[in-house]
mmCIF file of C-alpha atoms in Angstrom:
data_model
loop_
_atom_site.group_PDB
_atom_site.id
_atom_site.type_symbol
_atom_site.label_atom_id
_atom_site.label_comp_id
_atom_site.label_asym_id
_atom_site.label_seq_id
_atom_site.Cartn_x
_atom_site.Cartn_y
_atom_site.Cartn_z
ATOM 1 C CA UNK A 348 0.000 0.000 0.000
ATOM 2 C CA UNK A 349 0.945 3.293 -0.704
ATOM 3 C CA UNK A 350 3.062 5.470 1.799
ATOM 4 C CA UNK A 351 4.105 2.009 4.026
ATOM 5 C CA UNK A 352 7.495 -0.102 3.909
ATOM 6 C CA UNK A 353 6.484 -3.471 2.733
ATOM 7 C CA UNK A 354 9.004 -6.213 3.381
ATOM 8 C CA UNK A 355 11.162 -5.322 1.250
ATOM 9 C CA UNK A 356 11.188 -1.466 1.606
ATOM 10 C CA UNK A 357 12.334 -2.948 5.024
ATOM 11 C CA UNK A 358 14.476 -4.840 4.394
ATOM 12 C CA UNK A 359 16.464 -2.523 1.764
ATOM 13 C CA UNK A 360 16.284 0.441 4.419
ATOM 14 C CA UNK A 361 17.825 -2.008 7.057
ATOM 15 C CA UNK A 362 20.849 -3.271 4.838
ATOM 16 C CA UNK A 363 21.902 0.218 3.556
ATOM 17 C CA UNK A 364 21.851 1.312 6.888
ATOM 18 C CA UNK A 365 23.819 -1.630 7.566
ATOM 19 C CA UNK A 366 25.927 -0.976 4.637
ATOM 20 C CA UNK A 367 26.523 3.150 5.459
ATOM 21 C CA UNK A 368 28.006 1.991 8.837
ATOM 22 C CA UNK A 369 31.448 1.909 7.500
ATOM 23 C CA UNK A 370 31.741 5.620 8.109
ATOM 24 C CA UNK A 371 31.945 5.018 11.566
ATOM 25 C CA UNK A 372 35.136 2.607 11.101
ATOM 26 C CA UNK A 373 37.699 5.313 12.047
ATOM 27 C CA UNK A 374 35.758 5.759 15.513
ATOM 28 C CA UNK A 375 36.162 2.110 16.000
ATOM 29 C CA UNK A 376 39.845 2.481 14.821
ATOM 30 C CA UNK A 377 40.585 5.970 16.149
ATOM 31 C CA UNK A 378 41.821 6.744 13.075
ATOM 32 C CA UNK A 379 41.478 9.751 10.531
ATOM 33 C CA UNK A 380 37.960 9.944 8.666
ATOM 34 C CA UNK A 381 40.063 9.787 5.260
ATOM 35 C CA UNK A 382 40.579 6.234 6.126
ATOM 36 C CA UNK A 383 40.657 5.137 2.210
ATOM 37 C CA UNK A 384 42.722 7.592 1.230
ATOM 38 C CA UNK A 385 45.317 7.021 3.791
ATOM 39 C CA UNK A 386 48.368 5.298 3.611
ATOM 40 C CA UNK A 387 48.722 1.458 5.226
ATOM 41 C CA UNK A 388 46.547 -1.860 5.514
ATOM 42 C CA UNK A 389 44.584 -1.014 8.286
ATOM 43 C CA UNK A 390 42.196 0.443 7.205
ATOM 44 C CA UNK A 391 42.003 -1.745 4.220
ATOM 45 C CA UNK A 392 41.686 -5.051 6.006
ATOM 46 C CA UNK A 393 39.023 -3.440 7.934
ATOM 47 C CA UNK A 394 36.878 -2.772 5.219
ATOM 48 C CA UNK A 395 37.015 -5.970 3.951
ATOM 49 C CA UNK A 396 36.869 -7.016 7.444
ATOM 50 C CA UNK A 397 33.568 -5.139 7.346
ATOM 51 C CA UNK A 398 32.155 -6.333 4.116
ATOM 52 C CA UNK A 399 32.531 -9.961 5.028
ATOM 53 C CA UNK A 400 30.689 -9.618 7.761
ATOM 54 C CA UNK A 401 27.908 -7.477 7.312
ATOM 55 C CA UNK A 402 26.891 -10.032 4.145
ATOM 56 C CA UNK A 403 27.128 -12.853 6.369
ATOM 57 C CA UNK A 404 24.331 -10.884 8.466
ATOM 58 C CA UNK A 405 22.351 -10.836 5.436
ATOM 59 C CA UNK A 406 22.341 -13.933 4.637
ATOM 60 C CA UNK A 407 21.180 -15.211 7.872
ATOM 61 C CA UNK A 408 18.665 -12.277 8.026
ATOM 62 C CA UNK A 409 17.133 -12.473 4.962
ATOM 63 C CA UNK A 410 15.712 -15.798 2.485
ATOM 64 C CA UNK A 411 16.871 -15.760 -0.921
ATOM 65 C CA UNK A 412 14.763 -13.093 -2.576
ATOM 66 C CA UNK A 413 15.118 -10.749 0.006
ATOM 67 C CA UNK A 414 18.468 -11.399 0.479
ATOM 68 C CA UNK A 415 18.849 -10.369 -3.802
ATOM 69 C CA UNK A 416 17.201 -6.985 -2.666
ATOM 70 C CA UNK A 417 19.346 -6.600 0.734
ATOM 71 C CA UNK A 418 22.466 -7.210 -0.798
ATOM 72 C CA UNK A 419 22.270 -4.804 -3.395
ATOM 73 C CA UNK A 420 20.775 -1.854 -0.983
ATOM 74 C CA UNK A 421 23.600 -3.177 1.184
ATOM 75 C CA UNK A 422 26.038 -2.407 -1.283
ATOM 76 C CA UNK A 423 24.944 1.271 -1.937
ATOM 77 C CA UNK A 424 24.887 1.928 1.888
ATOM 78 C CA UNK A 425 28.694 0.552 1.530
ATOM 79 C CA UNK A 426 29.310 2.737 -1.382
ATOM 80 C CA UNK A 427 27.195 5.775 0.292
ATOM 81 C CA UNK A 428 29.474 5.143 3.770
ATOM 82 C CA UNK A 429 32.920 5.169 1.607
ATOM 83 C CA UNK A 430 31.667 8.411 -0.010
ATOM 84 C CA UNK A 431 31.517 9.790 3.269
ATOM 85 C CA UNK A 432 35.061 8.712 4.046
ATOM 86 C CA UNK A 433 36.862 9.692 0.947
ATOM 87 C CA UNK A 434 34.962 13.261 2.066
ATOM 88 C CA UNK A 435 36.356 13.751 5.260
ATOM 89 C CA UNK A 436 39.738 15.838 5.680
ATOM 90 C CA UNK A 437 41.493 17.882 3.150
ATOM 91 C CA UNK A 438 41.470 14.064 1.098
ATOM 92 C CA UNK A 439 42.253 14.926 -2.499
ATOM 93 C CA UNK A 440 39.879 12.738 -3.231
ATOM 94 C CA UNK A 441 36.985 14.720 -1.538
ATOM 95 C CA UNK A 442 35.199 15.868 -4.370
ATOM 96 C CA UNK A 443 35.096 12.112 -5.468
ATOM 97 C CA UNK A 444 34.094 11.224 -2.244
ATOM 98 C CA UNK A 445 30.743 13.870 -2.741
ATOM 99 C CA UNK A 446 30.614 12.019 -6.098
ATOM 100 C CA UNK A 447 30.068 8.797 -4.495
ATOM 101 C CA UNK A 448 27.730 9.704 -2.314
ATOM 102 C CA UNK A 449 25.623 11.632 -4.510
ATOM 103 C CA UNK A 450 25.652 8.502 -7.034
ATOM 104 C CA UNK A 451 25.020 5.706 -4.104
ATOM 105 C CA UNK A 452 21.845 7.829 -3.012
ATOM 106 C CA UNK A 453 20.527 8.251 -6.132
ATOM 107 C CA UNK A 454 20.148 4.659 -7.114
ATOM 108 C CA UNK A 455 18.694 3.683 -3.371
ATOM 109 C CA UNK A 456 16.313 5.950 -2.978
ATOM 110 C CA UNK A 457 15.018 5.199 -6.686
ATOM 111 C CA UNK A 458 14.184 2.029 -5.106
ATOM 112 C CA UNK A 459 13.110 3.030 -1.642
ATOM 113 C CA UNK A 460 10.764 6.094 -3.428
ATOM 114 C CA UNK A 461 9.319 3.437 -5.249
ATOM 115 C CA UNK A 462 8.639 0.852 -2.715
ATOM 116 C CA UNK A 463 6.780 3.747 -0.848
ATOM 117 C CA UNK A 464 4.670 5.146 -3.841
ATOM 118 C CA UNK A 465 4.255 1.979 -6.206
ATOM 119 C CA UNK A 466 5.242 -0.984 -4.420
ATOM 120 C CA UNK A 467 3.076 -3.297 -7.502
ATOM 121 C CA UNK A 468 6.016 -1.718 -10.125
ATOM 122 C CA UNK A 469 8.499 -2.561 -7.757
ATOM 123 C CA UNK A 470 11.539 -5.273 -8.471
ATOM 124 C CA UNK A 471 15.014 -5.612 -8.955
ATOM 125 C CA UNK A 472 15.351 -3.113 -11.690
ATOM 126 C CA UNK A 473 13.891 -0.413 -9.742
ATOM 127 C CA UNK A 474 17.398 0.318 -8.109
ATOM 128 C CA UNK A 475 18.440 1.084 -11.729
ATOM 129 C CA UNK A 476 22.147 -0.141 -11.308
ATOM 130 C CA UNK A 477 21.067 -2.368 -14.792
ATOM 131 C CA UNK A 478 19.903 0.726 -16.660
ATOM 132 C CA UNK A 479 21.649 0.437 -20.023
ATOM 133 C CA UNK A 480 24.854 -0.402 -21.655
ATOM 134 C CA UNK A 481 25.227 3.410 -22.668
ATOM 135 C CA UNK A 482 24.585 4.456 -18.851
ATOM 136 C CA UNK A 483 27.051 1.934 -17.106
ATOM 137 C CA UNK A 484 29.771 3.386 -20.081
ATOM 138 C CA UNK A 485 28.828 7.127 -19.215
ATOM 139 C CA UNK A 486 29.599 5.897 -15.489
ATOM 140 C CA UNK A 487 32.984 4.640 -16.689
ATOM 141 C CA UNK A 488 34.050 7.055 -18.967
ATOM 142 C CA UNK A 489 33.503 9.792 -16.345
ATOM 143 C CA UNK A 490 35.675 7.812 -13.602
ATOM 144 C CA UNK A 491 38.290 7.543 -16.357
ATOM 145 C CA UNK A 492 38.390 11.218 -17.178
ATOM 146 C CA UNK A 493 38.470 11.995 -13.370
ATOM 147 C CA UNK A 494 41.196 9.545 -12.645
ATOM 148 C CA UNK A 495 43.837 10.316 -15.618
ATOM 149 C CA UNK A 496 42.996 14.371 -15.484
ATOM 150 C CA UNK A 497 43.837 13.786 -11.441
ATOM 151 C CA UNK A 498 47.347 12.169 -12.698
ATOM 152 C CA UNK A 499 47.997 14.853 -14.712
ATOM 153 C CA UNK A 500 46.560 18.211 -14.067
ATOM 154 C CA UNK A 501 45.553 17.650 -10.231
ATOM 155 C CA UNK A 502 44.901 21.059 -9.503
ATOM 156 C CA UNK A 503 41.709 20.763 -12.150
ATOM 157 C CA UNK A 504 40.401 18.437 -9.443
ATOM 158 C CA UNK A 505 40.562 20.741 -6.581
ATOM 159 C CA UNK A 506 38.436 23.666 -7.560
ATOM 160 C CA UNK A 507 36.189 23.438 -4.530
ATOM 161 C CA UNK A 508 33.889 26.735 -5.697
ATOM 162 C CA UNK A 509 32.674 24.196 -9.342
ATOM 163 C CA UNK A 510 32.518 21.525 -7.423
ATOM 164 C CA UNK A 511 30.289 22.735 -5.028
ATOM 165 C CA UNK A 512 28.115 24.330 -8.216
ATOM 166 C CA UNK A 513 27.738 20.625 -9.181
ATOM 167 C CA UNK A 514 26.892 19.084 -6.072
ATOM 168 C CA UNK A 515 24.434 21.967 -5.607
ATOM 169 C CA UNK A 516 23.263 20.772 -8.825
ATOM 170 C CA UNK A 517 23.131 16.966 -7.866
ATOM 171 C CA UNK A 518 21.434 17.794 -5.310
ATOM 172 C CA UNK A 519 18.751 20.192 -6.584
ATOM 173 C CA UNK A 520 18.040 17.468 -9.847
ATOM 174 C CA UNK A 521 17.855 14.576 -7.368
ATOM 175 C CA UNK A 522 15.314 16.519 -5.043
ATOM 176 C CA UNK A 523 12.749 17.473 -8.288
ATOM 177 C CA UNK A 524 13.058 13.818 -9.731
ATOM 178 C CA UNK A 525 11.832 12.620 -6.018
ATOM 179 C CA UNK A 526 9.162 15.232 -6.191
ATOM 180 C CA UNK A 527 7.791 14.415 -9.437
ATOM 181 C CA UNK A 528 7.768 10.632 -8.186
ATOM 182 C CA UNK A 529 6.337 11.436 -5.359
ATOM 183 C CA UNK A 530 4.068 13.647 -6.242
ATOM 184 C CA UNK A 531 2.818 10.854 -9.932
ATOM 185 C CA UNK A 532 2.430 8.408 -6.899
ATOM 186 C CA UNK A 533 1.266 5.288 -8.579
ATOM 187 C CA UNK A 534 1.092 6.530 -12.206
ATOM 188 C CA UNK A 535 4.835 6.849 -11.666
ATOM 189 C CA UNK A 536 6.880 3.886 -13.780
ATOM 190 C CA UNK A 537 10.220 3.536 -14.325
ATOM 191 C CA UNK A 538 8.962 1.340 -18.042
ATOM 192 C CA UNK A 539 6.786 3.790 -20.342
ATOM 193 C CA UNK A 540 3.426 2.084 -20.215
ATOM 194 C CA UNK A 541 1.691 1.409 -23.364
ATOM 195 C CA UNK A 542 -1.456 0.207 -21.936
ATOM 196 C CA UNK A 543 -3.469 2.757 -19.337
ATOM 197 C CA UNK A 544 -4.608 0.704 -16.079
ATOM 198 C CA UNK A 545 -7.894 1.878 -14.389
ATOM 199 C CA UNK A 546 -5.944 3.947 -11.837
ATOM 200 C CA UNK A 547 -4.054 5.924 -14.149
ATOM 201 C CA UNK A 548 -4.415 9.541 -14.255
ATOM 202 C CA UNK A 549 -3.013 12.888 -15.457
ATOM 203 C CA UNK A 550 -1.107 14.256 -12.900
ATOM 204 C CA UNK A 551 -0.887 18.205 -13.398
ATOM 205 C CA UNK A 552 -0.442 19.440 -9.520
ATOM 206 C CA UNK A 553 2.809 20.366 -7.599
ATOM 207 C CA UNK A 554 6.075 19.968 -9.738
ATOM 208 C CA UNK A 555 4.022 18.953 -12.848
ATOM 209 C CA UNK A 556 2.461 22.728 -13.025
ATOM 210 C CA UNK A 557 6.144 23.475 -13.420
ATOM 211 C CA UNK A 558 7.485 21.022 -16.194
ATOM 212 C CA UNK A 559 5.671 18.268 -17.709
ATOM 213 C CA UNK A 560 8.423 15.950 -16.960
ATOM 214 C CA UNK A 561 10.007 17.458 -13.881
ATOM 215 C CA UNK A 562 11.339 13.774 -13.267
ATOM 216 C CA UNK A 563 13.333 14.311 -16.397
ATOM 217 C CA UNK A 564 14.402 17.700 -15.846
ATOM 218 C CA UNK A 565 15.902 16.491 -12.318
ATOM 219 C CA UNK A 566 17.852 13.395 -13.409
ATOM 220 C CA UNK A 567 19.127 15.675 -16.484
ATOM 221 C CA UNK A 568 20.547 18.156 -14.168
ATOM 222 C CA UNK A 569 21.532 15.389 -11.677
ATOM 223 C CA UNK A 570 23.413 13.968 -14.490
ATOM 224 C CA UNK A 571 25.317 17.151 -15.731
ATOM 225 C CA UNK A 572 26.063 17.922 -11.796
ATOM 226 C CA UNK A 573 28.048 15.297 -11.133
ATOM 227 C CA UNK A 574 30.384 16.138 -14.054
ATOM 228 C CA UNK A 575 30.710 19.807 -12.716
ATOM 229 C CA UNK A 576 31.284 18.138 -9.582
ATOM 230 C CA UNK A 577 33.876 15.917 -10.126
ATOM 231 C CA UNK A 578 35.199 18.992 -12.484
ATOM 232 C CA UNK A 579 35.067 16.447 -15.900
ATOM 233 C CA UNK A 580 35.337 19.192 -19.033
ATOM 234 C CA UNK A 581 34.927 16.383 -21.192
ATOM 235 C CA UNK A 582 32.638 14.358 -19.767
ATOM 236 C CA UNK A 583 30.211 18.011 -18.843
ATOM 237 C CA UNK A 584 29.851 18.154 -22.630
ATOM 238 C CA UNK A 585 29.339 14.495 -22.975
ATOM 239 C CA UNK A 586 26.873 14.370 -20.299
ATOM 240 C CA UNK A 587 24.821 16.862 -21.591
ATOM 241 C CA UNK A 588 24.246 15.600 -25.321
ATOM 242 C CA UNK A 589 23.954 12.554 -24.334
ATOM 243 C CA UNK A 590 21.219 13.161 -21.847
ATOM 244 C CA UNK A 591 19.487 15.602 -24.386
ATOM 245 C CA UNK A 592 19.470 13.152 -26.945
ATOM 246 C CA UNK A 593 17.855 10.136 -24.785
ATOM 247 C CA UNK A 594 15.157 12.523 -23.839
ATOM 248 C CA UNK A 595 14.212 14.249 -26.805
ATOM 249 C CA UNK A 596 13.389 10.964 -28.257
ATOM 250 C CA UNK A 597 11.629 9.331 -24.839
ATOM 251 C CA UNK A 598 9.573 12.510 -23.975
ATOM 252 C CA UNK A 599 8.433 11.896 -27.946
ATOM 253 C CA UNK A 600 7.714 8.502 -27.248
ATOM 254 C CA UNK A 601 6.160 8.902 -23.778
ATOM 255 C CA UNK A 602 3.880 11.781 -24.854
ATOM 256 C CA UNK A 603 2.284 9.813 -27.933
ATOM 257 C CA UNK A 604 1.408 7.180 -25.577
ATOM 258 C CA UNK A 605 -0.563 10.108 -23.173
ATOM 259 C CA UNK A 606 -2.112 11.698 -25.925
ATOM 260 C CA UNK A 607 -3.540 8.243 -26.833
ATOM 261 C CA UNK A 608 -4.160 7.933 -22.994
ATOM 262 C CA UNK A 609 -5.517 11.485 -22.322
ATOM 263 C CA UNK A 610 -6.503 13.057 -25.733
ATOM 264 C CA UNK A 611 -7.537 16.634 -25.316
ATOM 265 C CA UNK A 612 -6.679 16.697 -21.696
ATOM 266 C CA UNK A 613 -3.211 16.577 -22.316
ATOM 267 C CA UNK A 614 -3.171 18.551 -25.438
ATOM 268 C CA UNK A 615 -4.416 21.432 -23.210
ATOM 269 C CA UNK A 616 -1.703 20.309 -20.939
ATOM 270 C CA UNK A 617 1.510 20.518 -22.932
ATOM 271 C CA UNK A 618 -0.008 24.007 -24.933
ATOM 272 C CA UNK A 619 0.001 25.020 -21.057
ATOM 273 C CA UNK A 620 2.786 23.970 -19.020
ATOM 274 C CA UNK A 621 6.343 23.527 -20.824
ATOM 275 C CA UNK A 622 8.303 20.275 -20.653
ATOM 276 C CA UNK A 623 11.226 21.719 -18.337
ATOM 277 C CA UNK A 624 14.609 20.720 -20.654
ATOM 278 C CA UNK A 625 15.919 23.185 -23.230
ATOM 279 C CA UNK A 626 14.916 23.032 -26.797
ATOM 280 C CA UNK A 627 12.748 20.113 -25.965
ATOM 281 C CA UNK A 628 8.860 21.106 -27.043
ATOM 282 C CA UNK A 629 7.673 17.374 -27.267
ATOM 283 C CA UNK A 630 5.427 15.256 -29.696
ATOM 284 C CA UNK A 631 4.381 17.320 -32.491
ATOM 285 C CA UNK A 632 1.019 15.855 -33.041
ATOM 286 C CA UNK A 633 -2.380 17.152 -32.666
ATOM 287 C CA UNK A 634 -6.031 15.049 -32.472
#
């Protein structure tokens, strides 16, 4: 139901919980915070130290299928926790650390938001690590550029002034697409539906009187922010064709499918309210 934790809301809440814990490591070890970036094997055996046991936990907590959810909400929390580390200190792998953190979120609360608002659409996929070949290279690419432009020109990676532009960014993107999922409740899908179920209806309240895809608009600027963030020139320019591109064509593809839903409705709709990304109008198609 709607606006409840089912079992496996729980359980994925619990384990990435479980999994963030490994920011409190140094006040175990009564170490430094920048416990990755530091030199020796301390703090490296303790992470794996860490790791092993926290999915042994798991998989006495949880059976089988929960235990497919728990480890993967586990393994954000982890990610999410050695954000936090890499941020502490004057690391020079701070910004990264924000990075991290900003990308770990993202993907868990995709899942929690939708185990709250549409638990029926929820499964595996909802965490979108699996999203598409083309994200998981984006992804790659960008820790590339970071990594040899660190080697090279490190003082390109410490411009804390951008990178705090981009996180403001992150932040700000990931906030609206939460909003707009929150606010579609159960007409909210991650799949474009090409069949309208009894329930579904045209949302046009809170962030959808501001952009007719505000969940777009967020992850687009999400997406661009953690670029400026991690202060990737390359990757910034990348980032933001790329992401134009996709949704030129799946706002297109998305809005015939409400027009056949909605008809007039929406028509009066999109003439209305504009669809929140630059140079991006929509279906050109009229009843």
């Amino acid at each position: 139901r709607r606006g409840r934790l089912g079992r496996e809301g729980r359980a994925s809440l619990c384990s990435f919980l479980l999994g963030a814990s490994v920011a409190a490591l140094p006040l175990l070890l009564g170490s430094s915070p920048a416990l990755l970036a530091g030199p020796g094997l301390r703090g490296r055996l303790a992470l794996a130290l860490h790791v092993a046991g926290v999915n042994a936990a798991l998989l006495l907590l949880y059976p089988r299928p929960l235990y497919k959810i728990a480890v993967r909400a586990c393994f954000l929390g982890f990610a999410f926790g050695c954000g936090l580390l890499l941020s502490g200190g004057r690391s020079a792998w701070r910004h990264f650390g924000w990075y991290i953190c900003s990308l770990s979120l993202f993907h868990y609360s995709e899942y929690l938001v939708t185990a709250i608002n549409n638990p029926h659409s929820l499964s595996l996929d909802s965490f979108l690590l699996n999203h598409s070949f083309e994200y998981n290279l984006a992804a790659l690419s960008s820790w590339v550029e970071f990594t040899l432009e660190k080697l090279f020109f490190p003082e390109l990676k410490q411009i804390t002034w951008l990178s705090t532009v981009g996180l403001l960014m992150v932040i700000f993107g990931d906030c609206l697409r939460k909003a707009a999922m929150l606010t579609a409740g159960s007409n909210f899908n991650h799949i474009v539906q090409n069949e309208k179920s009894d329930t579904h209806t045209l949302v046009t309240s809170g962030v959808y009187g501001w952009f007719r895809h505000p969940s777009y608009v967020g992850w687009f600027y999400w997406s661009i922010g953690t670029q400026v963030l991690l202060c990737n020139p390359i990757c910034v320019v990348g980032y933001a064709l790329a992401s134009w591109s996709f949704f030129r064509e799946r706002i297109e593809e998305e809005e015939i499918t409400l027009i056949h839903f909605f008809g007039e409705e929406y028509l009066e709709y999109k003439r209305k309210v504009p669809s929140g990304l630059p140079f991006i109008k929509g279906v050109k198609l009229e009843l």
